[in-house]
Amino acid sequence: MRLDKFVSSSANLTRRDAARAIAKGRVTVGGVTVRDGALKVTEDAEVALDGAPLTFSRYIYLMMNKPSGYITATEDARPGERVVSELLPPETARRVFPVGRLDRDTTGLLLFTDDGASAHRALSPKHHVEKTYRFTCTPPLTDEMIDALCRGVDIGERDGAGNARITSPAKLSGDTITITEGKFHQIKRMFHAVGSEITSLCRVRFAGIELDEKLTPGGWRCLMPEEISLFTGGGDA
Ligand code: URA
């Protein structure tokens, strides 16, 4: 592939910014400065930008600290509605999609990628991928409510025969709850089912990846190699 493609994909730069960085002599291949973006390199080439080694990835993986007031949809936004993809550079936003959804008023960890297979795996109920949320609620949870949430509750889902589909067991620890399902408004409906209402919800962990609390609301960054590996299940990204 061309060097400018390698640099733009692995450093998450636009093709134009990658070409500029190369022309300015900021890129080395095998330790040698190269100013020609058209140079052909292999996926395992030793490429560095400003001295920092770059690892080629076929896909883009990002995390965002989703702010409140933004919807996660990509297509069904109504006029005037703010959409999370607006917070990404347009060239990146055109390539990636959000991995699952968070409600408009939910904040925290939202992943974006163009790796459809890994996103599908992370969202598939059969893989039981954990999602942890920090919450506030009113009234506060009693021991009985906590027990019920941990065991599973009826949030109105029915199977083909009309029987209640109880939510899978959840884990509660202080002000966090961990679930492995992803039904519409799931946490809010679970709390409602036990007689409490969610007053704030922030996703702090998904698929073993922690929200980077250094990201300000609306801020984003590329996933680090260990995080990519957690998300792809250690597969070849
Ligand atoms: N559960 C909810 O109720 N809302 C979210 O945004 C995520 C999980």
CSV table of N, CA, C and O in Angstrom, one decimal, residues 164-207:
chain,number,residue,atom,x,y,z
A,164,ALA,N,-43.3,-14.0,30.4
A,164,ALA,CA,-42.4,-12.9,30.7
A,164,ALA,C,-41.0,-13.4,30.4
A,164,ALA,O,-40.6,-14.5,30.9
A,165,ARG,N,-40.2,-12.6,29.7
A,165,ARG,CA,-38.7,-12.9,29.6
A,165,ARG,C,-38.0,-12.0,30.6
A,165,ARG,O,-37.9,-10.8,30.5
A,166,ILE,N,-37.6,-12.7,31.7
A,166,ILE,CA,-36.9,-12.1,32.8
A,166,ILE,C,-35.5,-11.6,32.3
A,166,ILE,O,-34.9,-12.3,31.6
A,167,THR,N,-35.1,-10.4,32.8
A,167,THR,CA,-33.7,-10.0,32.4
A,167,THR,C,-32.7,-10.9,33.0
A,167,THR,O,-32.9,-11.5,34.0
A,168,SER,N,-31.5,-11.0,32.3
A,168,SER,CA,-30.4,-11.9,32.8
A,168,SER,C,-29.9,-11.3,34.1
A,168,SER,O,-30.0,-10.1,34.3
A,169,PRO,N,-29.3,-12.2,35.0
A,169,PRO,CA,-28.8,-11.7,36.2
A,169,PRO,C,-27.8,-10.5,36.0
A,169,PRO,O,-27.0,-10.5,35.1
A,170,ALA,N,-28.0,-9.5,36.9
A,170,ALA,CA,-27.1,-8.3,36.8
A,170,ALA,C,-26.2,-8.3,38.0
A,170,ALA,O,-26.5,-9.0,39.0
A,171,LYS,N,-25.1,-7.5,38.0
A,171,LYS,CA,-24.2,-7.4,39.1
A,171,LYS,C,-24.3,-6.0,39.6
A,171,LYS,O,-24.2,-5.1,38.8
A,172,LEU,N,-24.5,-5.8,40.9
A,172,LEU,CA,-24.5,-4.4,41.5
A,172,LEU,C,-23.4,-4.3,42.4
A,172,LEU,O,-23.1,-5.2,43.3
A,173,SER,N,-22.7,-3.1,42.3
A,173,SER,CA,-21.6,-2.9,43.3
A,173,SER,C,-21.6,-1.4,43.5
A,173,SER,O,-21.2,-0.6,42.6
A,174,GLY,N,-22.0,-0.9,44.7
A,174,GLY,CA,-22.0,0.5,45.0
A,174,GLY,C,-23.0,1.2,44.0
A,174,GLY,O,-24.1,0.8,43.9
A,175,ASP,N,-22.4,2.2,43.3
A,175,ASP,CA,-23.3,2.9,42.3
A,175,ASP,C,-23.1,2.4,40.9
A,175,ASP,O,-23.3,3.2,40.0
A,176,THR,N,-22.7,1.2,40.7
A,176,THR,CA,-22.6,0.7,39.4
A,176,THR,C,-23.4,-0.6,39.2
A,176,THR,O,-23.5,-1.4,40.1
A,177,ILE,N,-23.9,-0.8,38.0
A,177,ILE,CA,-24.6,-2.0,37.6
A,177,ILE,C,-24.0,-2.6,36.3
A,177,ILE,O,-23.7,-1.8,35.4
A,178,THR,N,-23.8,-3.9,36.3
A,178,THR,CA,-23.3,-4.5,35.1
A,178,THR,C,-24.3,-5.5,34.5
A,178,THR,O,-24.8,-6.3,35.2
A,179,ILE,N,-24.6,-5.3,33.2
A,179,ILE,CA,-25.5,-6.2,32.6
A,179,ILE,C,-24.9,-6.8,31.3
A,179,ILE,O,-23.8,-6.2,30.8
A,180,THR,N,-25.5,-7.8,30.8
A,180,THR,CA,-24.9,-8.4,29.6
A,180,THR,C,-25.9,-8.3,28.4
A,180,THR,O,-25.5,-8.8,27.3
A,181,GLU,N,-27.0,-7.7,28.6
A,181,GLU,CA,-28.0,-7.6,27.5
A,181,GLU,C,-28.0,-6.1,27.1
A,181,GLU,O,-27.3,-5.3,27.7
A,182,GLY,N,-28.7,-5.8,26.1
A,182,GLY,CA,-28.8,-4.4,25.6
A,182,GLY,C,-30.1,-4.0,25.0
A,182,GLY,O,-30.2,-3.5,23.9
A,183,LYS,N,-31.2,-4.3,25.8
A,183,LYS,CA,-32.5,-4.0,25.3
A,183,LYS,C,-32.8,-2.5,25.5
A,183,LYS,O,-32.1,-1.8,26.3
A,184,PHE,N,-33.7,-2.0,24.7
A,184,PHE,CA,-34.0,-0.6,24.6
A,184,PHE,C,-34.3,-0.1,26.0
A,184,PHE,O,-35.1,-0.7,26.8
A,185,HIS,N,-33.6,1.0,26.5
A,185,HIS,CA,-33.8,1.6,27.8
A,185,HIS,C,-33.7,0.5,28.9
A,185,HIS,O,-34.4,0.6,29.9
A,186,GLN,N,-32.9,-0.4,28.7
A,186,GLN,CA,-32.9,-1.6,29.6
A,186,GLN,C,-32.7,-1.2,31.1
A,186,GLN,O,-33.5,-1.7,32.0
A,187,ILE,N,-31.7,-0.4,31.4
A,187,ILE,CA,-31.4,-0.1,32.9
A,187,ILE,C,-32.6,0.7,33.4
A,187,ILE,O,-33.1,0.4,34.6
A,188,LYS,N,-33.1,1.7,32.7
A,188,LYS,CA,-34.2,2.5,33.2
A,188,LYS,C,-35.4,1.6,33.5
A,188,LYS,O,-36.1,1.7,34.5
A,189,ARG,N,-35.7,0.6,32.5
A,189,ARG,CA,-36.8,-0.2,32.7
A,189,ARG,C,-36.6,-1.2,33.9
A,189,ARG,O,-37.6,-1.5,34.6
A,190,MET,N,-35.4,-1.6,34.1
A,190,MET,CA,-35.1,-2.5,35.2
A,190,MET,C,-35.4,-1.8,36.6
A,190,MET,O,-36.0,-2.4,37.5
A,191,PHE,N,-34.9,-0.6,36.6
A,191,PHE,CA,-35.1,0.2,37.9
A,191,PHE,C,-36.5,0.5,38.1
A,191,PHE,O,-37.0,0.3,39.2
A,192,HIS,N,-37.2,0.8,37.0
A,192,HIS,CA,-38.7,1.1,37.1
A,192,HIS,C,-39.4,-0.1,37.7
A,192,HIS,O,-40.3,0.0,38.5
A,193,ALA,N,-39.0,-1.3,37.2
A,193,ALA,CA,-39.6,-2.6,37.5
A,193,ALA,C,-39.5,-2.8,39.0
A,193,ALA,O,-40.4,-3.5,39.6
A,194,VAL,N,-38.5,-2.3,39.7
A,194,VAL,CA,-38.3,-2.6,41.1
A,194,VAL,C,-38.8,-1.4,42.0
A,194,VAL,O,-38.6,-1.4,43.2
A,195,GLY,N,-39.3,-0.3,41.3
A,195,GLY,CA,-39.9,0.8,42.1
A,195,GLY,C,-38.9,2.0,42.3
A,195,GLY,O,-39.1,2.8,43.2
A,196,SER,N,-37.9,2.1,41.4
A,196,SER,CA,-37.0,3.2,41.5
A,196,SER,C,-36.8,3.8,40.1
A,196,SER,O,-37.2,3.2,39.1
A,197,GLU,N,-36.4,5.1,40.0
A,197,GLU,CA,-36.2,5.7,38.7
A,197,GLU,C,-34.8,6.2,38.5
A,197,GLU,O,-34.2,6.8,39.5
A,198,ILE,N,-34.2,5.9,37.4
A,198,ILE,CA,-32.8,6.4,37.1
A,198,ILE,C,-32.8,7.9,36.9
A,198,ILE,O,-33.7,8.4,36.2
A,199,THR,N,-31.9,8.6,37.6
A,199,THR,CA,-31.8,10.0,37.4
A,199,THR,C,-30.6,10.4,36.7
A,199,THR,O,-30.5,11.5,36.1
A,200,SER,N,-29.6,9.5,36.6
A,200,SER,CA,-28.4,9.7,35.7
A,200,SER,C,-27.8,8.4,35.4
A,200,SER,O,-27.8,7.5,36.3
A,201,LEU,N,-27.2,8.3,34.2
A,201,LEU,CA,-26.7,7.0,33.8
A,201,LEU,C,-25.4,7.3,32.9
A,201,LEU,O,-25.5,8.1,32.0
A,202,CYS,N,-24.3,6.7,33.3
A,202,CYS,CA,-23.1,6.9,32.5
A,202,CYS,C,-22.4,5.5,32.3
A,202,CYS,O,-22.2,4.8,33.3
A,203,ARG,N,-22.2,5.2,31.1
A,203,ARG,CA,-21.5,3.9,30.8
A,203,ARG,C,-20.0,4.1,31.1
A,203,ARG,O,-19.4,5.0,30.5
A,204,VAL,N,-19.5,3.2,31.9
A,204,VAL,CA,-18.0,3.4,32.3
A,204,VAL,C,-17.2,2.2,31.8
A,204,VAL,O,-16.0,2.3,31.9
A,205,ARG,N,-17.8,1.1,31.3
A,205,ARG,CA,-17.0,0.0,30.8
A,205,ARG,C,-17.9,-0.8,29.8
A,205,ARG,O,-19.1,-0.9,30.0
A,206,PHE,N,-17.2,-1.3,28.8
A,206,PHE,CA,-17.9,-2.0,27.8
A,206,PHE,C,-16.8,-3.0,27.2
A,206,PHE,O,-15.8,-2.6,26.8
A,207,ALA,N,-17.2,-4.3,27.2
A,207,ALA,CA,-16.3,-5.3,26.6
A,207,ALA,C,-14.9,-5.3,27.2
A,207,ALA,O,-13.9,-5.5,26.5
